[in-house]
Tab-separated table of C-alpha atoms and ligand atoms in Angstrom:
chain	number	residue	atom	x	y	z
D	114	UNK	CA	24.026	10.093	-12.471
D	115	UNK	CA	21.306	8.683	-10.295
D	116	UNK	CA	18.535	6.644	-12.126
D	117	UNK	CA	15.013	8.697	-11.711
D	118	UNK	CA	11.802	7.494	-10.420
D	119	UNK	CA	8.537	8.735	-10.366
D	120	UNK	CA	6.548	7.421	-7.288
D	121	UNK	CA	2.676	8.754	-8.233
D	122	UNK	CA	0.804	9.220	-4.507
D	123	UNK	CA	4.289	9.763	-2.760
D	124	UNK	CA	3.374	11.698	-0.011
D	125	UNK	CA	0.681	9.331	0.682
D	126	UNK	CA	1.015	6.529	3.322
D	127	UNK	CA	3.225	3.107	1.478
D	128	UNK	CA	4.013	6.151	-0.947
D	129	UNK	CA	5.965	8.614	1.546
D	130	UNK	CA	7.920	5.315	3.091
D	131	UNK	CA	8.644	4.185	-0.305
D	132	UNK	CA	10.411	7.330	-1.650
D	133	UNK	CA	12.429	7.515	1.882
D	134	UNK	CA	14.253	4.195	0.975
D	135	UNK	CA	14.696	4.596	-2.954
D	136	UNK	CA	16.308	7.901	-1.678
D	137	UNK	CA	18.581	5.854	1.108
D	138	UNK	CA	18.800	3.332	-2.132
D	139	UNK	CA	20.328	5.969	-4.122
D	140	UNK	CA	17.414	6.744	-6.830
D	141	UNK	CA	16.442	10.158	-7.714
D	142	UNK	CA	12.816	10.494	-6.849
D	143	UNK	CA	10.408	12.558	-8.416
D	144	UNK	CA	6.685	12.747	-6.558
D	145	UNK	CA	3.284	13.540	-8.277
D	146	UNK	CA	0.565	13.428	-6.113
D	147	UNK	CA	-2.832	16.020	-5.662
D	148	UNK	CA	-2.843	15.371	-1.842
D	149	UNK	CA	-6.335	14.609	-2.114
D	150	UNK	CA	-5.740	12.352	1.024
D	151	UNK	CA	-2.310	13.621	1.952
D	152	UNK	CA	0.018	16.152	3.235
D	153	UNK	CA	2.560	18.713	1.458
D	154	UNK	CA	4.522	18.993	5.375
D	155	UNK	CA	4.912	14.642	4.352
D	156	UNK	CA	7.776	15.766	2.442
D	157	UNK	CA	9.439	17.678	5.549
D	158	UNK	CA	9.086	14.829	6.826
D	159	UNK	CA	11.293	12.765	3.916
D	160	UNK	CA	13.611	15.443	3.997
D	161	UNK	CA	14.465	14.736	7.778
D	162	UNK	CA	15.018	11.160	7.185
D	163	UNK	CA	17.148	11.444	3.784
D	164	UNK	CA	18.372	15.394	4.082
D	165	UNK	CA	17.193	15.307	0.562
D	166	UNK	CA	13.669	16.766	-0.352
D	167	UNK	CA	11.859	14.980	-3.651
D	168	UNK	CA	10.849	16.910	-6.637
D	169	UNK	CA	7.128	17.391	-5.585
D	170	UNK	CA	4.503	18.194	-8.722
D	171	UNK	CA	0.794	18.499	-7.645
D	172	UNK	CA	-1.819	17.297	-9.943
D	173	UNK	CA	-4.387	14.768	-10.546
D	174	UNK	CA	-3.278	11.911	-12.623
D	175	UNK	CA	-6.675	11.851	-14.162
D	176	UNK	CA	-6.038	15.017	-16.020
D	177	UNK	CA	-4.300	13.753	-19.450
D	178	UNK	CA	-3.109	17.437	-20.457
D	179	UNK	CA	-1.087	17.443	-17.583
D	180	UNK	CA	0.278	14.018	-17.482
D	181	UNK	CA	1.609	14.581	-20.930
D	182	UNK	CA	2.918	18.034	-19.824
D	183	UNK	CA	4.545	16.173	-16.771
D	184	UNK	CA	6.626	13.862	-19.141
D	185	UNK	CA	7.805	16.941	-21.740
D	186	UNK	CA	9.593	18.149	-18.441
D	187	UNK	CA	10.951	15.323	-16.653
D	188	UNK	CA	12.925	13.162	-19.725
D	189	UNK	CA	14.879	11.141	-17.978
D	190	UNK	CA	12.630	8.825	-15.551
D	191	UNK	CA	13.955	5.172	-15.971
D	192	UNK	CA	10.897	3.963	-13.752
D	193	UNK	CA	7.361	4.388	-12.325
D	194	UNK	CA	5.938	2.970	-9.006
D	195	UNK	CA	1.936	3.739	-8.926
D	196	UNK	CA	0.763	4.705	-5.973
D	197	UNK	CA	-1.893	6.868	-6.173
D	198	UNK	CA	-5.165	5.593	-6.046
D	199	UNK	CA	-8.093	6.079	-3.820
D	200	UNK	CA	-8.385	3.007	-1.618
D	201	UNK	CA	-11.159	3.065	1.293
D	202	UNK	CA	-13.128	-0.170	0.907
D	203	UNK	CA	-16.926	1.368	1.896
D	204	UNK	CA	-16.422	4.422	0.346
D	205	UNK	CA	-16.341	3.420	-2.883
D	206	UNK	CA	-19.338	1.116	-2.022
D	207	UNK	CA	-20.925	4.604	-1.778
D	208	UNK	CA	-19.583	5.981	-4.682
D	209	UNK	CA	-18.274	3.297	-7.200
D	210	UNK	CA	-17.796	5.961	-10.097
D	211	UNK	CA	-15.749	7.819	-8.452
D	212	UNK	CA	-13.202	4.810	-7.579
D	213	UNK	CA	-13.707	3.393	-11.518
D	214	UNK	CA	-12.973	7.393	-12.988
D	215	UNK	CA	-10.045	7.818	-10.484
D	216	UNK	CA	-7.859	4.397	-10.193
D	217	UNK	CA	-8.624	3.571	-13.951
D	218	UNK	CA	-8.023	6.835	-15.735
D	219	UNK	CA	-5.247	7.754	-13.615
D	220	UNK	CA	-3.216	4.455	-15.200
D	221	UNK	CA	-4.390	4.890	-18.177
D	222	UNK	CA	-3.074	8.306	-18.727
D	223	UNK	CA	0.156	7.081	-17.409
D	224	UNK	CA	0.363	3.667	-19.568
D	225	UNK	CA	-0.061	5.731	-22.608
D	226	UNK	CA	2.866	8.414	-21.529
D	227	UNK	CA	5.021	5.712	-20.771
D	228	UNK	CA	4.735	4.039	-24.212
D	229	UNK	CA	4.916	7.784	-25.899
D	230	UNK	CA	7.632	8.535	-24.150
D	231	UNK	CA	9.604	5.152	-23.761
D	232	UNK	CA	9.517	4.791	-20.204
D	233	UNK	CA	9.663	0.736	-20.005
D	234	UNK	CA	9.583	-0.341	-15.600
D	235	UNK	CA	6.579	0.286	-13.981
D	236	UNK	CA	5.887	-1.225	-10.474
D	237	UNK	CA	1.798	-1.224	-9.548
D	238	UNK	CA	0.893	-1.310	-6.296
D	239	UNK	CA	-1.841	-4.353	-5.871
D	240	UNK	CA	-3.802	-6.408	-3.354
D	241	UNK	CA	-4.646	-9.209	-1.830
D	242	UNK	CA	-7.794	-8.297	-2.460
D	243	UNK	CA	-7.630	-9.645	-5.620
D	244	UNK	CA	-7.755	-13.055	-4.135
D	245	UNK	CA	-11.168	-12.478	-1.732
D	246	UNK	CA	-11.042	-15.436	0.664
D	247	UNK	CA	-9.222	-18.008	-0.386
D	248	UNK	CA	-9.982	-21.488	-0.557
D	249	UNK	CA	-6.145	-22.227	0.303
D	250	UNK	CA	-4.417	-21.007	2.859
D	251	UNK	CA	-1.399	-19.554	2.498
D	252	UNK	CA	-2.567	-18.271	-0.122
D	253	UNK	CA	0.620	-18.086	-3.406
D	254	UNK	CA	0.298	-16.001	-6.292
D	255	UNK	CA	-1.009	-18.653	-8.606
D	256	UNK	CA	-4.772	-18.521	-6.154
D	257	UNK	CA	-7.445	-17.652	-8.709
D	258	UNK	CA	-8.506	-14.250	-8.473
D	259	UNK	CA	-12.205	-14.040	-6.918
D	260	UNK	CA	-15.062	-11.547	-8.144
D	261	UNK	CA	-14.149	-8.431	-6.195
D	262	UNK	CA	-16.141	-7.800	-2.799
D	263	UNK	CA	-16.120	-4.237	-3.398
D	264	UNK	CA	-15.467	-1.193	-6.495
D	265	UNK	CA	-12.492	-0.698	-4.850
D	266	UNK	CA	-11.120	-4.097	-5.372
D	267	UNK	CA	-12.436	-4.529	-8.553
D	268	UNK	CA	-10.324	-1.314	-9.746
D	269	UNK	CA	-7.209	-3.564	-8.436
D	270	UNK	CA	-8.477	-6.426	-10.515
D	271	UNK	CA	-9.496	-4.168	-13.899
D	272	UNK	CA	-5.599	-2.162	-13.204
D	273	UNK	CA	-3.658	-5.656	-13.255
D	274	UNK	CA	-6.132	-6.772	-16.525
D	275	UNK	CA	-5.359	-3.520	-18.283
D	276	UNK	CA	-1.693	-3.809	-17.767
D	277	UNK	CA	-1.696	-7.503	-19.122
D	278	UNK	CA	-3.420	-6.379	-21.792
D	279	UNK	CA	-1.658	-4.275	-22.826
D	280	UNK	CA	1.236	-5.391	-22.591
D	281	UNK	CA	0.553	-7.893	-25.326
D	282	UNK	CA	0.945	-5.294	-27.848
D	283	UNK	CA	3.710	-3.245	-26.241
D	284	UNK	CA	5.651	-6.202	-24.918
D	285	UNK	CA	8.679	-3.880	-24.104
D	286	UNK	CA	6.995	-3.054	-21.208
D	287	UNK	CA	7.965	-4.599	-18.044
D	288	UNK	CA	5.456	-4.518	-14.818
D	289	UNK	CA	5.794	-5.770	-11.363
D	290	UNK	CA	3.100	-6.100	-9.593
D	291	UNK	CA	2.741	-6.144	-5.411
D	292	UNK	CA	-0.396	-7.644	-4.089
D	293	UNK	CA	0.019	-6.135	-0.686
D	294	UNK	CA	-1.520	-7.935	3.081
D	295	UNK	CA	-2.016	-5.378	5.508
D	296	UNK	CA	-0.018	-2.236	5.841
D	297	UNK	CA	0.828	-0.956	9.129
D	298	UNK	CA	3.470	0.906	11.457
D	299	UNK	CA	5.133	4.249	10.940
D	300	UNK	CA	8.850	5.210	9.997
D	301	UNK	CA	11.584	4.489	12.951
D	302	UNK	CA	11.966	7.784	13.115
D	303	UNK	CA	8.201	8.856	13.402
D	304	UNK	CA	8.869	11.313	10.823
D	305	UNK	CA	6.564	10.136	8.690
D	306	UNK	CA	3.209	7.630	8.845
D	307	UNK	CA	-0.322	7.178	8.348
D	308	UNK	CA	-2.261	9.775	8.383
D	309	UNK	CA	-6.098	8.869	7.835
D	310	UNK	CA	-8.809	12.047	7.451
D	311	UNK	CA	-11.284	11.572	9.558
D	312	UNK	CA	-12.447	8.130	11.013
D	313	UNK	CA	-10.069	5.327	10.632
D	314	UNK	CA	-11.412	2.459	8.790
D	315	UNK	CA	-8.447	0.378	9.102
D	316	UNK	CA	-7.804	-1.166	12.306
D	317	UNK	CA	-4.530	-0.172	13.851
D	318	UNK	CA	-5.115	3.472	13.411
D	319	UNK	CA	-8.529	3.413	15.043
D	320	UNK	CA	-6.264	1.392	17.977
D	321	UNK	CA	-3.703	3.897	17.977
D	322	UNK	CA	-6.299	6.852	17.945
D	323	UNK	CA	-8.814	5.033	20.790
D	324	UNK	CA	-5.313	4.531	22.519
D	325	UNK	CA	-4.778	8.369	22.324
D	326	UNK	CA	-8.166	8.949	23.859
D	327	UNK	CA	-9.322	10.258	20.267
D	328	UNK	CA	-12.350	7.523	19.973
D	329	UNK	CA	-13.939	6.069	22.630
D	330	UNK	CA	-13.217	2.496	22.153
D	331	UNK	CA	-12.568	0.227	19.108
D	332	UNK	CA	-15.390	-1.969	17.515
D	333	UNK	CA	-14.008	-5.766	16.948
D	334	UNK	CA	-16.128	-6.871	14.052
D	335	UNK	CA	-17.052	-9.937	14.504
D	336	UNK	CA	-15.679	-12.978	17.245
D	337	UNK	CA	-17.798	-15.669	15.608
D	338	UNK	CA	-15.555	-16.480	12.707
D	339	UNK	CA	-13.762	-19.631	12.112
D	340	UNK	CA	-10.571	-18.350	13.824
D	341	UNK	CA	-8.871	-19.589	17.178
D	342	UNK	CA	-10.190	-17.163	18.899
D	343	UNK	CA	-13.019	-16.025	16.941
D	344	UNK	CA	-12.274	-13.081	15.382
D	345	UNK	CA	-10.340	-12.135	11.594
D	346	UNK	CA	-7.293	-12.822	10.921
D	347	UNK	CA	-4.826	-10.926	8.353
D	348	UNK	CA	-0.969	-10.814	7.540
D	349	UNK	CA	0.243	-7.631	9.384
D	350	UNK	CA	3.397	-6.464	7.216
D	351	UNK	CA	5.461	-3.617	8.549
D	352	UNK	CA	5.116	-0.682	5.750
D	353	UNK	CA	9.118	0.161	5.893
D	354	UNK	CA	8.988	-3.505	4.957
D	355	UNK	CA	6.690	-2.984	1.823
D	356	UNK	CA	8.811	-0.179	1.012
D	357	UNK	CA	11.873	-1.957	1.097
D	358	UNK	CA	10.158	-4.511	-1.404
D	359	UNK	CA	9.138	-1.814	-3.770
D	360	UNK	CA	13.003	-1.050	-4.102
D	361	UNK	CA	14.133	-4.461	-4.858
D	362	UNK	CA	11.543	-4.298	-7.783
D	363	UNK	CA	12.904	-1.723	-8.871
D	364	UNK	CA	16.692	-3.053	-9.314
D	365	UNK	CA	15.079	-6.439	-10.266
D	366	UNK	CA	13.324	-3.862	-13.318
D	367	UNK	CA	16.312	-2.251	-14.078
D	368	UNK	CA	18.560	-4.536	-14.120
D	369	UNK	CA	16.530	-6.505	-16.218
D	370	UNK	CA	16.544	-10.093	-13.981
D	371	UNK	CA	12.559	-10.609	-14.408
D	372	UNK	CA	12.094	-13.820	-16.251
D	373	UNK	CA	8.729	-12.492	-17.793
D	374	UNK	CA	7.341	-8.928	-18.649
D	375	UNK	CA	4.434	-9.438	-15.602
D	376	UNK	CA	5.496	-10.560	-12.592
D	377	UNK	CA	3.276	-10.954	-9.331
D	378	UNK	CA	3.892	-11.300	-5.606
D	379	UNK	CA	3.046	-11.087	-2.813
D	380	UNK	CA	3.956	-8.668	0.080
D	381	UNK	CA	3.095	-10.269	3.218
D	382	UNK	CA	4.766	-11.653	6.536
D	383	UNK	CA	3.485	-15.064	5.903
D	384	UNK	CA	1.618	-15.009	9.248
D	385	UNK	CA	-2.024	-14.504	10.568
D	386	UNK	CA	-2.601	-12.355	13.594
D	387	UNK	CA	-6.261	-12.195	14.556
D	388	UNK	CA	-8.053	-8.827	15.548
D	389	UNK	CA	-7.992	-9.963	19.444
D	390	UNK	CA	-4.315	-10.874	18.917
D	391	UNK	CA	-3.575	-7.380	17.768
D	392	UNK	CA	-5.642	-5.630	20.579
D	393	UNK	CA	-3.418	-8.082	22.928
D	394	UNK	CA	0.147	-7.300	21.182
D	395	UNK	CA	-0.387	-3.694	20.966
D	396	UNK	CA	-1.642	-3.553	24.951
D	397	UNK	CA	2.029	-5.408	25.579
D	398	UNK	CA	4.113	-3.457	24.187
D	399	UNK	CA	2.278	-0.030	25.030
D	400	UNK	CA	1.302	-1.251	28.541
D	401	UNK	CA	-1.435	-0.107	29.148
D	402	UNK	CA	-5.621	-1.218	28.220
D	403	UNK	CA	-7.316	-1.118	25.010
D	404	UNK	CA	-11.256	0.245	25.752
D	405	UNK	CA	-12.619	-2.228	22.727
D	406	UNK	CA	-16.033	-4.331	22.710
D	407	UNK	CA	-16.686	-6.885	20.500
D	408	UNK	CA	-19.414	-6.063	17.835
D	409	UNK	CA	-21.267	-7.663	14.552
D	410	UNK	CA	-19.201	-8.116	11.900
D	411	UNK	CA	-18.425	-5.922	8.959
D	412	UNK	CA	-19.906	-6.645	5.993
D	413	UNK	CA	-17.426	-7.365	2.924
D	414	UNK	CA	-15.097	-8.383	5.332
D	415	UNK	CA	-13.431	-12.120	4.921
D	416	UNK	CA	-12.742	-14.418	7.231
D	417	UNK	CA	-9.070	-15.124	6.987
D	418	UNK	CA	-6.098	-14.246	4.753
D	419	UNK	CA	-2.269	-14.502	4.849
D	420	UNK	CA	0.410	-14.861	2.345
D	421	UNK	CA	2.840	-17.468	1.098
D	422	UNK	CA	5.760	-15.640	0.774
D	423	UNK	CA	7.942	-18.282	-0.790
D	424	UNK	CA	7.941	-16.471	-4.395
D	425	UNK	CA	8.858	-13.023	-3.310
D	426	UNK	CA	11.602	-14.500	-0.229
D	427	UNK	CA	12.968	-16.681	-3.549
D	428	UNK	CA	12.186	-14.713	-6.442
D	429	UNK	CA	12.200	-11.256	-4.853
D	430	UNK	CA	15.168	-11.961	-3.130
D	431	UNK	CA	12.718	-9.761	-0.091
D	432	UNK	CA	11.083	-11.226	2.824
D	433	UNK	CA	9.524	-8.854	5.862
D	434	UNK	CA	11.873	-8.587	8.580
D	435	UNK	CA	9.883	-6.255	11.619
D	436	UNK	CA	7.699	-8.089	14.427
D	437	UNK	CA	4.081	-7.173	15.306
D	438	UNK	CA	5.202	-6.002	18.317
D	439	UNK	CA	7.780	-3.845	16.623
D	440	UNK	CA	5.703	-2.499	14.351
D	441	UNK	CA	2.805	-1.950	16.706
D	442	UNK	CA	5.145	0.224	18.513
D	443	UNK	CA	6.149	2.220	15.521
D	444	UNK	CA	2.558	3.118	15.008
D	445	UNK	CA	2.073	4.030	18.730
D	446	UNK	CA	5.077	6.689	18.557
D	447	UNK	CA	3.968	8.337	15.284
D	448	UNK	CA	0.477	8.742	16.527
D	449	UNK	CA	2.049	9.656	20.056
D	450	UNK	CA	4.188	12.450	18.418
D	451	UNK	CA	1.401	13.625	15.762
D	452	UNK	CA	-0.968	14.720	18.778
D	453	UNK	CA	1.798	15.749	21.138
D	454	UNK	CA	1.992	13.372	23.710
D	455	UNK	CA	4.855	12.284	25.315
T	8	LIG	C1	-9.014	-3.769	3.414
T	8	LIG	C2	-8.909	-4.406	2.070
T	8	LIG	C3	-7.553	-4.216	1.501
T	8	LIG	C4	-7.253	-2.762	1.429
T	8	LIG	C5	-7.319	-2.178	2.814
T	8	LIG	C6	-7.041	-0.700	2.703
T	8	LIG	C7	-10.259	-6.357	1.652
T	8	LIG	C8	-10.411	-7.825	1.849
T	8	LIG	N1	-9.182	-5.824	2.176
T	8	LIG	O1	-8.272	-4.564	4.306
T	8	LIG	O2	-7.472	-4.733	0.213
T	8	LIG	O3	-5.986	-2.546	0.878
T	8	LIG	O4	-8.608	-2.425	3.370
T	8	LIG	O5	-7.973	0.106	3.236
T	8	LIG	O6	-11.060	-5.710	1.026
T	8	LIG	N2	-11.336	-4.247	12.200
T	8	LIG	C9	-11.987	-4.149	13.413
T	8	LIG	N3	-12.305	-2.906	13.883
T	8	LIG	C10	-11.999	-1.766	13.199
T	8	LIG	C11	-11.315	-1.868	11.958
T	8	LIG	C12	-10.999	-3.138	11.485
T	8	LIG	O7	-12.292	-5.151	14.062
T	8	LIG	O8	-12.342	-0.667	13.670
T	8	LIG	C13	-10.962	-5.578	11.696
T	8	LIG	C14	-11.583	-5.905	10.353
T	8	LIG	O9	-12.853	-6.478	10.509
T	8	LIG	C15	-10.537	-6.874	9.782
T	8	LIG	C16	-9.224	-6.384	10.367
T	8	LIG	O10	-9.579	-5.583	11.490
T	8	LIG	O11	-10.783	-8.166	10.256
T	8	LIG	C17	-8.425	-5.538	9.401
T	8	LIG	O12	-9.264	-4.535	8.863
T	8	LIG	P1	-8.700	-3.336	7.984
T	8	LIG	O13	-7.533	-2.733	8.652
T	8	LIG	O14	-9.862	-2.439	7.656
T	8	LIG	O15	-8.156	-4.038	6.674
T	8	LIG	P2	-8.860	-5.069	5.681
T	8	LIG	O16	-10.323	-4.910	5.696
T	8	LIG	O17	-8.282	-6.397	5.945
């Protein structure tokens, strides 16, 4: 029999990619997400990768009655990977309650299932947020974690403090946690991808969309920084890559190799690309012009930020295989096929 696993926020973006390779893995996935920022059609689009189509259960993780309900019916989950969460840096700015009342409540109602119902593995899905800007660069797992810029952050920070603490008294629990760089790229296939509601905060979809001739031109925040060229720098990290990391911490949970019950690292290529080095890759490999100008920058934002990698290549046994380029490319096809243009 396969071994079950309930991805919360699968048919969201690292959610939907996830669930395509536990399936290729061999798990049994189960799904819960209210597609507050996602689609149902997402899990067509699993279903043409895998030819297998998730159990799909659509409700808000925030409502306990329904958790609990949730767990009387499925029995026989041997793990959890915790997607959803909302995760748009300004907006919850705007409305900080809303990001405390849904990230925080949402784990909480699971934590306590999980311990009524002896489900043990649980994989949380972190980020390098938690670190701010570093004062070392790369930055390891061990960096101390910085006051949060933003609510949003500060949920990740509170969610990996409420896990530690409790597991002291249920220390039968076991929890990976995966401080994720920056997402990007779409499934080989261009089945599935990222699909942001309105306008894009993050930066490769607003390329892909000005690319598409949906926004005028992109906004580079900021060239003043102290960067080689000017402008921010992050660690790009393919998202079938994340995925893929999300499985080996699952078969490091299950088969029980974690040499404590909290474990950290981080998902990221290990390399900076700047914003201008982005604009340049993606105009490469799509030949053709980026409209962008260069603008102030964006407040909250930090200067610079990759990962050391060393503990999750090592560790993890994982390490991010897919170029910029690459992965660039990936995002340029799904948004290419999304609004029909060949
Ligand atoms: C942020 C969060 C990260 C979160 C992610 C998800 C921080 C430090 N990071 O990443 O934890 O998981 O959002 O939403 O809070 N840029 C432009 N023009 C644009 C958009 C972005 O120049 O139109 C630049 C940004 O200034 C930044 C880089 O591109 O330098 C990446 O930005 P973005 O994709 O929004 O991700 P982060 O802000 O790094």
């Amino acid at each position: 029999m396969k071994d079950q696993i309930l991805v919360t926020g699968g048919t969201g973006y690292i959610g939907s990619h996830t669930s395509v390779e536990l399936i290729e893995k061999g798990y049994e996935v189960v799904i819960i997400d209210n597609l507050s920022n996602s689609s149902i059609e997402v899990l067509d689009g699993i279903e043409k990768i895998t030819g297998v189509r998730p159990a799909f259960e659509q409700f808000d993780l925030c409502e306990a009655d329904k958790v609990k309900s949730f767990f009387q019916k499925y029995t026989g989950l041997k793990a959890i990977i915790h997607f959803a969460a909302f995760k748009a840096v300004g907006e919850s700015v705007d409305q900080p309650l809303m990001y405390y009342q849904n990230n925080l409540i949402s784990l909480m109602n699971l934590l306590r299932n999980m311990d009524e119902f002896g489900v043990k593995h649980l994989v949380f899905s972190s980020s390098c947020t938690v670190y701010g800007q570093p004062d070392e660069l790369p930055v390891t797992e061990n960096a101390p974690v910085k006051p949060a810029e933003s609510p949003y952050g500060n949920t990740k920070q509170i969610s990996e403090e409420i896990i530690r603490d409790n597991m002291q008294v249920k220390p039968e629990l076991n929890t990976i946690a995966l401080r994720y760089f920056n997402p990007i790229g779409a499934h080989s296939t261009s089945h599935i991808g990222e699909l942001p509601r309105g306008v894009p905060n993050n930066l490769v979809p607003f390329v892909t969309q000005t690319a598409a001739g949906i926004r005028k031109e992109l906004m580079v925040f900021g060239d003043d920084y102290n960067t080689p060229d000017g402008s921010a720098v992050r660690d790009y990290i393919n998202v079938v890559d994340l995925a893929q990391a999300h499985v080996v911490a699952i078969n490091r949970l299950l088969q029980k190799k974690n040499n404590s019950n909290f474990e950290f690292f981080n998902l990221g290529t290990g390399t900076g690309s700047s914003v201008l080095e982005v604009v340049k890759a993606f105009e490469k490999v799509t030949d053709q012009k980026l409209n962008y100008k260069i603008v102030d920058r964006r407040s909250g934002d930090i200067e610079k930020v990759w990962a050391d990698t060393r503990v999750a290549n090592e560790v993890l046994g994982w390490k991010a295989k897919r170029s910029l380029e690459d992965t660039l490319e990936s995002a340029w096809n799904w948004e290419k096929k999304i609004r029909g243009i060949k």
